[in-house]
Amino acid sequence: MSREAAFNAALAILLLAVPLAAYALDEPFYVALATRIAILALAAAGLNLALGLGGLVSFGHAAFFGVGGYVAGILAVHAFNAEPLFGLLPASDQMPVVWLVAALLCAAVALPIGAISLRTSGVYFIMITLAFAQMIYYFAISWPAYGGEDGLSITVRNAFPGLSTANPAGFFVVCYVLLMAVLALIWRIANSRFGMALQAARQNEKRVAAVGIRPFRVRLAAFVISAVITGVAGALYADLNRFVSPSMMSWHMSGELIVLVILGGTGRLFGPVAGAILYVLLEFALGGVTERWQLFLGFILLGVVLFARGGIVGLVAGKVRHG
């Protein structure tokens, strides 16, 4: 087993064991903390697919995160009040249904955004994804039917068949299993012909085109899959907080997801997990001491960029080995 595989396994075991031990000791706060880590790691894993494998620095993934959150909130409110959605469609409070709707809607939103944004590159791609995200952000603010700027409260957490999601441990298990399943999917994608083409397009677009592969289509598919994963994470985040607001779509959230990926290791499978653990623990440890705890995060991020380009995973496991 390589050092990176061993480190990944250790992170997976740690993320599972600590909250379950906390639940056994009747410490639900730490279970909620671990659940937040798992959800943020899932959202960052979606971004890492586009950023780490495809080199697509999207500053608009918060839009998909927020869209997923609003899907969970709106369906939950309509299901609780027994009201049809938009007066026509039946609502549901079942998580698998919520995730499916969130995934489909995020894919529908990401497809035109990606098709337009991928016509550009570099800083232009960053800015156009940010512009689209801000458009969706201001749309949510100006939508009074679902809270507008004040957001939308979720009275009862959405349900999952066979589990009590009101129980902190039950909801954590749902988030953890989904995170591991998505990481397994991303590993499979990265090692498939599609993943190899995506990584090759990041390194040399002209050579990929020369062998008959269209880089635009590969990148667009990766962008949409990335958006779907981040959107499902947004639905879970709304359920965790029992609240959704336009702040989930703000550029600050997009920046936070990028920070998680960079901290953990861009392109590393468990990089988002390592980044989310460090970020949430710093927020917990320093947030009660000072409101400006991000200052210390900034110093750590600066150190990672200057001295540990592979992030936490790269620092522990070393450089990526090919072949």
mmCIF file of C-alpha atoms in Angstrom:
data_model
loop_
_atom_site.group_PDB
_atom_site.id
_atom_site.type_symbol
_atom_site.label_atom_id
_atom_site.label_comp_id
_atom_site.label_asym_id
_atom_site.label_seq_id
_atom_site.Cartn_x
_atom_site.Cartn_y
_atom_site.Cartn_z
ATOM 1 C CA MET A 1 0.000 0.000 0.000
ATOM 2 C CA SER A 2 1.356 3.435 -0.959
ATOM 3 C CA ARG A 3 1.724 6.216 1.579
ATOM 4 C CA GLU A 4 -1.134 8.133 -0.013
ATOM 5 C CA ALA A 5 -3.462 5.118 0.105
ATOM 6 C CA ALA A 6 -2.575 4.545 3.762
ATOM 7 C CA PHE A 7 -3.177 8.216 4.565
ATOM 8 C CA ASN A 8 -6.512 8.157 2.733
ATOM 9 C CA ALA A 9 -7.581 5.071 4.678
ATOM 10 C CA ALA A 10 -6.559 6.737 7.950
ATOM 11 C CA LEU A 11 -8.633 9.839 7.103
ATOM 12 C CA ALA A 12 -11.658 7.692 6.225
ATOM 13 C CA ILE A 13 -11.414 5.703 9.464
ATOM 14 C CA LEU A 14 -10.838 8.840 11.558
ATOM 15 C CA LEU A 15 -13.804 10.649 10.046
ATOM 16 C CA LEU A 16 -16.030 7.656 10.834
ATOM 17 C CA ALA A 17 -14.697 6.651 14.254
ATOM 18 C CA VAL A 18 -14.570 10.031 16.001
ATOM 19 C CA PRO A 19 -18.250 11.029 15.543
ATOM 20 C CA LEU A 20 -19.487 7.533 16.370
ATOM 21 C CA ALA A 21 -17.418 7.606 19.563
ATOM 22 C CA ALA A 22 -18.787 11.085 20.322
ATOM 23 C CA TYR A 23 -22.338 9.814 19.832
ATOM 24 C CA ALA A 24 -21.670 6.898 22.187
ATOM 25 C CA LEU A 25 -20.417 9.421 24.762
ATOM 26 C CA ASP A 26 -23.560 11.557 24.258
ATOM 27 C CA GLU A 27 -21.726 14.453 22.574
ATOM 28 C CA PRO A 28 -24.020 15.327 19.641
ATOM 29 C CA PHE A 29 -22.164 18.590 18.915
ATOM 30 C CA TYR A 30 -19.085 16.719 17.706
ATOM 31 C CA VAL A 31 -21.269 14.493 15.544
ATOM 32 C CA ALA A 32 -22.712 17.622 13.896
ATOM 33 C CA LEU A 33 -19.164 18.951 13.451
ATOM 34 C CA ALA A 34 -18.109 15.746 11.682
ATOM 35 C CA THR A 35 -21.264 15.873 9.548
ATOM 36 C CA ARG A 36 -20.362 19.384 8.423
ATOM 37 C CA ILE A 37 -16.872 18.159 7.528
ATOM 38 C CA ALA A 38 -18.313 15.317 5.444
ATOM 39 C CA ILE A 39 -20.705 17.627 3.568
ATOM 40 C CA LEU A 40 -18.086 20.299 2.836
ATOM 41 C CA ALA A 41 -15.681 17.560 1.731
ATOM 42 C CA LEU A 42 -18.354 16.260 -0.646
ATOM 43 C CA ALA A 43 -18.909 19.733 -2.119
ATOM 44 C CA ALA A 44 -15.158 20.274 -2.496
ATOM 45 C CA ALA A 45 -14.769 16.810 -4.050
ATOM 46 C CA GLY A 46 -17.143 17.923 -6.791
ATOM 47 C CA LEU A 47 -15.047 21.024 -7.431
ATOM 48 C CA ASN A 48 -11.856 18.954 -7.277
ATOM 49 C CA LEU A 49 -13.074 16.879 -10.211
ATOM 50 C CA ALA A 50 -13.169 19.995 -12.389
ATOM 51 C CA LEU A 51 -10.236 21.828 -10.810
ATOM 52 C CA GLY A 52 -7.874 18.998 -9.932
ATOM 53 C CA LEU A 53 -8.373 16.750 -12.944
ATOM 54 C CA GLY A 54 -9.496 19.245 -15.552
ATOM 55 C CA GLY A 55 -7.670 22.395 -14.465
ATOM 56 C CA LEU A 56 -10.977 24.322 -14.523
ATOM 57 C CA VAL A 57 -10.728 27.013 -11.845
ATOM 58 C CA SER A 58 -14.429 27.627 -11.312
ATOM 59 C CA PHE A 59 -15.357 30.498 -9.039
ATOM 60 C CA GLY A 60 -19.045 29.771 -9.404
ATOM 61 C CA HIS A 61 -19.577 26.381 -7.799
ATOM 62 C CA ALA A 62 -21.412 28.015 -4.914
ATOM 63 C CA ALA A 63 -24.301 28.486 -7.368
ATOM 64 C CA PHE A 64 -24.719 24.705 -7.652
ATOM 65 C CA PHE A 65 -24.243 24.329 -3.898
ATOM 66 C CA GLY A 66 -27.063 26.819 -3.346
ATOM 67 C CA VAL A 67 -29.321 25.332 -6.010
ATOM 68 C CA GLY A 68 -29.074 21.966 -4.257
ATOM 69 C CA GLY A 69 -29.840 23.638 -0.945
ATOM 70 C CA TYR A 70 -32.928 25.372 -2.309
ATOM 71 C CA VAL A 71 -34.175 22.123 -3.845
ATOM 72 C CA ALA A 72 -34.000 20.483 -0.397
ATOM 73 C CA GLY A 73 -35.637 23.459 1.295
ATOM 74 C CA ILE A 74 -38.441 24.002 -1.191
ATOM 75 C CA LEU A 75 -39.357 20.312 -1.429
ATOM 76 C CA ALA A 76 -39.295 19.989 2.369
ATOM 77 C CA VAL A 77 -41.580 22.999 2.873
ATOM 78 C CA HIS A 78 -44.091 21.819 0.273
ATOM 79 C CA ALA A 79 -44.050 18.260 1.616
ATOM 80 C CA PHE A 80 -44.560 19.489 5.191
ATOM 81 C CA ASN A 81 -47.502 21.683 4.150
ATOM 82 C CA ALA A 82 -48.879 18.992 1.777
ATOM 83 C CA GLU A 83 -48.849 21.516 -1.078
ATOM 84 C CA PRO A 84 -48.087 20.612 -4.704
ATOM 85 C CA LEU A 85 -44.938 22.170 -6.094
ATOM 86 C CA PHE A 86 -45.899 25.200 -8.214
ATOM 87 C CA GLY A 87 -49.463 23.951 -7.879
ATOM 88 C CA LEU A 88 -48.790 20.984 -10.183
ATOM 89 C CA LEU A 89 -46.066 18.578 -9.058
ATOM 90 C CA PRO A 90 -46.117 16.477 -5.871
ATOM 91 C CA ALA A 91 -43.419 17.356 -3.343
ATOM 92 C CA SER A 92 -41.339 14.813 -1.435
ATOM 93 C CA ASP A 93 -39.378 14.785 1.810
ATOM 94 C CA GLN A 94 -37.372 11.669 0.867
ATOM 95 C CA MET A 95 -33.642 12.347 0.532
ATOM 96 C CA PRO A 96 -33.068 10.112 -2.517
ATOM 97 C CA VAL A 97 -35.811 12.038 -4.362
ATOM 98 C CA VAL A 98 -34.367 15.367 -3.201
ATOM 99 C CA TRP A 99 -30.875 14.350 -4.368
ATOM 100 C CA LEU A 100 -32.214 13.230 -7.746
ATOM 101 C CA VAL A 101 -34.077 16.515 -8.300
ATOM 102 C CA ALA A 102 -31.046 18.505 -7.107
ATOM 103 C CA ALA A 103 -28.757 16.549 -9.439
ATOM 104 C CA LEU A 104 -31.034 17.017 -12.459
ATOM 105 C CA LEU A 105 -31.553 20.722 -11.818
ATOM 106 C CA CYS A 106 -27.836 21.348 -11.231
ATOM 107 C CA ALA A 107 -27.030 19.485 -14.450
ATOM 108 C CA ALA A 108 -29.596 21.595 -16.317
ATOM 109 C CA VAL A 109 -28.063 24.796 -14.909
ATOM 110 C CA ALA A 110 -24.436 23.702 -15.361
ATOM 111 C CA LEU A 111 -24.846 22.630 -18.987
ATOM 112 C CA PRO A 112 -25.462 26.109 -20.471
ATOM 113 C CA ILE A 113 -23.087 27.778 -17.996
ATOM 114 C CA GLY A 114 -20.336 25.332 -18.892
ATOM 115 C CA ALA A 115 -21.063 25.529 -22.629
ATOM 116 C CA ILE A 116 -20.572 29.301 -22.521
ATOM 117 C CA SER A 117 -17.782 29.479 -19.926
ATOM 118 C CA LEU A 118 -15.628 26.819 -21.585
ATOM 119 C CA ARG A 119 -15.380 28.986 -24.691
ATOM 120 C CA THR A 120 -12.935 30.998 -22.591
ATOM 121 C CA SER A 121 -9.908 30.061 -20.491
ATOM 122 C CA GLY A 122 -7.711 31.360 -17.690
ATOM 123 C CA VAL A 123 -8.890 34.425 -15.806
ATOM 124 C CA TYR A 124 -11.797 34.865 -18.240
ATOM 125 C CA PHE A 125 -13.167 31.447 -17.286
ATOM 126 C CA ILE A 126 -12.854 32.348 -13.593
ATOM 127 C CA MET A 127 -14.712 35.621 -14.050
ATOM 128 C CA ILE A 128 -17.499 34.279 -16.244
ATOM 129 C CA THR A 129 -18.281 31.446 -13.806
ATOM 130 C CA LEU A 130 -18.322 34.039 -11.017
ATOM 131 C CA ALA A 131 -20.674 36.221 -13.063
ATOM 132 C CA PHE A 132 -23.133 33.364 -13.622
ATOM 133 C CA ALA A 133 -23.043 32.475 -9.920
ATOM 134 C CA GLN A 134 -23.776 36.077 -8.938
ATOM 135 C CA MET A 135 -26.728 36.153 -11.327
ATOM 136 C CA ILE A 136 -28.212 33.095 -9.617
ATOM 137 C CA TYR A 137 -27.377 34.594 -6.193
ATOM 138 C CA TYR A 138 -29.327 37.781 -6.942
ATOM 139 C CA PHE A 139 -32.193 35.765 -8.385
ATOM 140 C CA ALA A 140 -32.480 33.940 -5.026
ATOM 141 C CA ILE A 141 -32.449 37.268 -3.173
ATOM 142 C CA SER A 142 -35.265 38.600 -5.345
ATOM 143 C CA TRP A 143 -37.451 35.469 -4.930
ATOM 144 C CA PRO A 144 -39.793 36.458 -2.057
ATOM 145 C CA ALA A 145 -41.931 33.312 -2.376
ATOM 146 C CA TYR A 146 -39.126 31.356 -0.713
ATOM 147 C CA GLY A 147 -37.766 33.877 1.757
ATOM 148 C CA GLY A 148 -35.752 36.147 -0.492
ATOM 149 C CA GLU A 149 -32.774 37.602 1.326
ATOM 150 C CA ASP A 150 -33.990 36.177 4.674
ATOM 151 C CA GLY A 151 -33.744 32.592 3.495
ATOM 152 C CA LEU A 152 -36.009 29.615 4.028
ATOM 153 C CA SER A 153 -36.385 27.518 7.178
ATOM 154 C CA ILE A 154 -36.804 23.743 6.980
ATOM 155 C CA THR A 155 -39.191 22.621 9.726
ATOM 156 C CA VAL A 156 -38.390 18.915 9.577
ATOM 157 C CA ARG A 157 -35.249 17.341 8.124
ATOM 158 C CA ASN A 158 -35.848 15.292 4.979
ATOM 159 C CA ALA A 159 -36.101 11.537 5.559
ATOM 160 C CA PHE A 160 -34.016 8.587 4.411
ATOM 161 C CA PRO A 161 -35.548 5.090 4.138
ATOM 162 C CA GLY A 162 -34.639 2.897 7.107
ATOM 163 C CA LEU A 163 -32.826 5.622 9.094
ATOM 164 C CA SER A 164 -33.825 8.367 11.502
ATOM 165 C CA THR A 165 -32.240 11.484 10.036
ATOM 166 C CA ALA A 166 -33.374 13.473 13.085
ATOM 167 C CA ASN A 167 -30.817 11.385 14.970
ATOM 168 C CA PRO A 168 -27.377 13.068 14.565
ATOM 169 C CA ALA A 169 -25.616 9.724 14.111
ATOM 170 C CA GLY A 170 -28.128 8.544 11.491
ATOM 171 C CA PHE A 171 -27.731 11.714 9.439
ATOM 172 C CA PHE A 172 -23.944 11.546 9.729
ATOM 173 C CA VAL A 173 -23.915 7.967 8.412
ATOM 174 C CA VAL A 174 -25.947 9.069 5.373
ATOM 175 C CA CYS A 175 -23.495 11.908 4.637
ATOM 176 C CA TYR A 176 -20.420 9.736 5.255
ATOM 177 C CA VAL A 177 -21.571 6.854 3.052
ATOM 178 C CA LEU A 178 -22.497 9.269 0.256
ATOM 179 C CA LEU A 179 -19.076 10.949 0.544
ATOM 180 C CA MET A 180 -17.241 7.618 0.289
ATOM 181 C CA ALA A 181 -19.424 6.543 -2.648
ATOM 182 C CA VAL A 182 -18.684 9.787 -4.511
ATOM 183 C CA LEU A 183 -14.950 9.507 -3.815
ATOM 184 C CA ALA A 184 -15.047 5.961 -5.205
ATOM 185 C CA LEU A 185 -16.854 7.287 -8.280
ATOM 186 C CA ILE A 186 -14.272 10.056 -8.749
ATOM 187 C CA TRP A 187 -11.440 7.514 -8.397
ATOM 188 C CA ARG A 188 -13.118 5.405 -11.083
ATOM 189 C CA ILE A 189 -13.538 8.431 -13.350
ATOM 190 C CA ALA A 190 -9.918 9.524 -12.843
ATOM 191 C CA ASN A 191 -8.671 6.079 -13.881
ATOM 192 C CA SER A 192 -11.018 5.689 -16.838
ATOM 193 C CA ARG A 193 -10.382 6.693 -20.434
ATOM 194 C CA PHE A 194 -12.588 9.726 -19.858
ATOM 195 C CA GLY A 195 -10.482 10.770 -16.848
ATOM 196 C CA MET A 196 -7.248 10.266 -18.751
ATOM 197 C CA ALA A 197 -8.599 12.407 -21.598
ATOM 198 C CA LEU A 198 -9.645 15.100 -19.126
ATOM 199 C CA GLN A 199 -6.198 15.203 -17.539
ATOM 200 C CA ALA A 200 -4.531 15.163 -20.957
ATOM 201 C CA ALA A 201 -6.694 18.101 -22.082
ATOM 202 C CA ARG A 202 -5.500 20.030 -19.035
ATOM 203 C CA GLN A 203 -1.858 19.397 -19.988
ATOM 204 C CA ASN A 204 -1.988 19.801 -23.777
ATOM 205 C CA GLU A 205 -5.267 20.527 -25.507
ATOM 206 C CA LYS A 206 -3.844 20.403 -29.046
ATOM 207 C CA ARG A 207 -2.413 16.902 -28.662
ATOM 208 C CA VAL A 208 -5.742 15.614 -27.361
ATOM 209 C CA ALA A 209 -7.534 17.137 -30.346
ATOM 210 C CA ALA A 210 -4.931 15.610 -32.675
ATOM 211 C CA VAL A 211 -5.901 12.062 -31.620
ATOM 212 C CA GLY A 212 -9.578 12.682 -32.335
ATOM 213 C CA ILE A 213 -10.844 13.643 -28.865
ATOM 214 C CA ARG A 214 -12.773 16.889 -28.506
ATOM 215 C CA PRO A 215 -11.483 18.622 -25.342
ATOM 216 C CA PHE A 216 -14.560 20.862 -25.142
ATOM 217 C CA ARG A 217 -16.956 17.922 -24.764
ATOM 218 C CA VAL A 218 -14.748 16.191 -22.199
ATOM 219 C CA ARG A 219 -14.439 19.352 -20.110
ATOM 220 C CA LEU A 220 -18.139 20.110 -20.370
ATOM 221 C CA ALA A 221 -19.038 16.613 -19.149
ATOM 222 C CA ALA A 222 -16.596 16.977 -16.242
ATOM 223 C CA PHE A 223 -18.013 20.412 -15.391
ATOM 224 C CA VAL A 224 -21.585 19.078 -15.298
ATOM 225 C CA ILE A 225 -20.655 16.028 -13.186
ATOM 226 C CA SER A 226 -18.752 18.327 -10.843
ATOM 227 C CA ALA A 227 -21.793 20.602 -10.498
ATOM 228 C CA VAL A 228 -24.094 17.647 -9.766
ATOM 229 C CA ILE A 229 -21.879 16.424 -6.916
ATOM 230 C CA THR A 230 -21.633 19.904 -5.393
ATOM 231 C CA GLY A 231 -25.396 20.353 -5.729
ATOM 232 C CA VAL A 232 -26.149 17.142 -3.814
ATOM 233 C CA ALA A 233 -23.774 18.363 -1.092
ATOM 234 C CA GLY A 234 -25.770 21.605 -0.967
ATOM 235 C CA ALA A 235 -28.979 19.636 -0.381
ATOM 236 C CA LEU A 236 -27.324 17.854 2.551
ATOM 237 C CA TYR A 237 -25.995 21.156 3.920
ATOM 238 C CA ALA A 238 -29.494 22.637 3.918
ATOM 239 C CA ASP A 239 -30.791 19.566 5.760
ATOM 240 C CA LEU A 240 -27.960 19.817 8.291
ATOM 241 C CA ASN A 241 -28.756 23.439 9.147
ATOM 242 C CA ARG A 242 -32.502 23.112 8.484
ATOM 243 C CA PHE A 243 -32.129 26.415 6.690
ATOM 244 C CA VAL A 244 -31.147 27.641 3.249
ATOM 245 C CA SER A 245 -30.360 31.193 2.166
ATOM 246 C CA PRO A 246 -28.731 33.043 -0.737
ATOM 247 C CA SER A 247 -25.487 33.126 1.266
ATOM 248 C CA MET A 248 -24.929 29.526 0.132
ATOM 249 C CA MET A 249 -24.559 30.935 -3.401
ATOM 250 C CA SER A 250 -22.260 33.852 -2.588
ATOM 251 C CA TRP A 251 -18.749 34.174 -4.024
ATOM 252 C CA HIS A 252 -17.443 33.700 -0.482
ATOM 253 C CA MET A 253 -18.734 30.110 -0.578
ATOM 254 C CA SER A 254 -17.045 29.509 -3.934
ATOM 255 C CA GLY A 255 -13.792 30.796 -2.464
ATOM 256 C CA GLU A 256 -14.220 28.548 0.567
ATOM 257 C CA LEU A 257 -14.556 25.467 -1.635
ATOM 258 C CA ILE A 258 -11.416 26.414 -3.571
ATOM 259 C CA VAL A 259 -9.555 26.885 -0.279
ATOM 260 C CA LEU A 260 -10.617 23.395 0.861
ATOM 261 C CA VAL A 261 -9.273 21.860 -2.350
ATOM 262 C CA ILE A 262 -5.963 23.741 -2.181
ATOM 263 C CA LEU A 263 -5.444 23.012 1.507
ATOM 264 C CA GLY A 264 -6.019 19.293 1.082
ATOM 265 C CA GLY A 265 -4.248 18.924 -2.253
ATOM 266 C CA THR A 266 -5.447 19.785 -5.731
ATOM 267 C CA GLY A 267 -6.165 16.661 -7.733
ATOM 268 C CA ARG A 268 -5.699 14.342 -4.720
ATOM 269 C CA LEU A 269 -8.605 11.983 -4.100
ATOM 270 C CA PHE A 270 -8.860 12.678 -0.357
ATOM 271 C CA GLY A 271 -7.584 16.239 -0.638
ATOM 272 C CA PRO A 272 -11.075 17.716 -0.072
ATOM 273 C CA VAL A 273 -11.495 15.539 3.034
ATOM 274 C CA ALA A 274 -8.173 16.668 4.517
ATOM 275 C CA GLY A 275 -8.934 20.292 3.624
ATOM 276 C CA ALA A 276 -12.425 20.156 5.159
ATOM 277 C CA ILE A 277 -11.109 18.601 8.374
ATOM 278 C CA LEU A 278 -8.447 21.298 8.776
ATOM 279 C CA TYR A 279 -10.838 24.121 7.867
ATOM 280 C CA VAL A 280 -13.653 23.090 10.220
ATOM 281 C CA LEU A 281 -11.288 22.321 13.108
ATOM 282 C CA LEU A 282 -9.607 25.712 12.713
ATOM 283 C CA GLU A 283 -12.989 27.399 12.684
ATOM 284 C CA PHE A 284 -14.028 25.481 15.803
ATOM 285 C CA ALA A 285 -10.772 26.012 17.708
ATOM 286 C CA LEU A 286 -10.182 29.655 16.816
ATOM 287 C CA GLY A 287 -13.698 30.904 16.082
ATOM 288 C CA GLY A 288 -14.484 31.183 19.776
ATOM 289 C CA VAL A 289 -11.262 33.104 20.418
ATOM 290 C CA THR A 290 -11.485 35.702 17.662
ATOM 291 C CA GLU A 291 -13.870 36.663 14.877
ATOM 292 C CA ARG A 292 -10.838 37.056 12.607
ATOM 293 C CA TRP A 293 -9.763 33.425 12.748
ATOM 294 C CA GLN A 294 -9.474 33.462 8.944
ATOM 295 C CA LEU A 295 -6.236 35.418 9.418
ATOM 296 C CA PHE A 296 -4.570 32.250 10.719
ATOM 297 C CA LEU A 297 -6.166 30.252 7.916
ATOM 298 C CA GLY A 298 -4.619 32.725 5.488
ATOM 299 C CA PHE A 299 -1.148 32.124 6.910
ATOM 300 C CA ILE A 300 -1.638 28.354 6.596
ATOM 301 C CA LEU A 301 -2.911 28.706 3.034
ATOM 302 C CA LEU A 302 0.066 30.893 2.171
ATOM 303 C CA GLY A 303 2.422 28.253 3.584
ATOM 304 C CA VAL A 304 0.706 25.510 1.578
ATOM 305 C CA VAL A 305 0.945 27.484 -1.667
ATOM 306 C CA LEU A 306 4.627 28.363 -1.111
ATOM 307 C CA PHE A 307 6.033 25.217 0.475
ATOM 308 C CA ALA A 308 3.534 22.356 0.041
ATOM 309 C CA ARG A 309 2.057 22.576 -3.438
ATOM 310 C CA GLY A 310 0.460 19.168 -2.996
ATOM 311 C CA GLY A 311 -1.469 20.325 0.079
ATOM 312 C CA ILE A 312 -1.791 18.254 3.231
ATOM 313 C CA VAL A 313 -1.993 14.982 1.299
ATOM 314 C CA GLY A 314 1.065 15.880 -0.763
ATOM 315 C CA LEU A 315 2.985 16.875 2.361
ATOM 316 C CA VAL A 316 2.319 13.476 3.942
ATOM 317 C CA ALA A 317 2.339 11.221 0.873
ATOM 318 C CA GLY A 318 4.799 13.015 -1.401
ATOM 319 C CA LYS A 319 4.441 13.670 -5.109
ATOM 320 C CA VAL A 320 1.981 11.813 -7.309
ATOM 321 C CA ARG A 321 3.534 8.761 -8.912
ATOM 322 C CA HIS A 322 2.557 7.954 -12.474
ATOM 323 C CA GLY A 323 2.774 4.502 -13.989
#
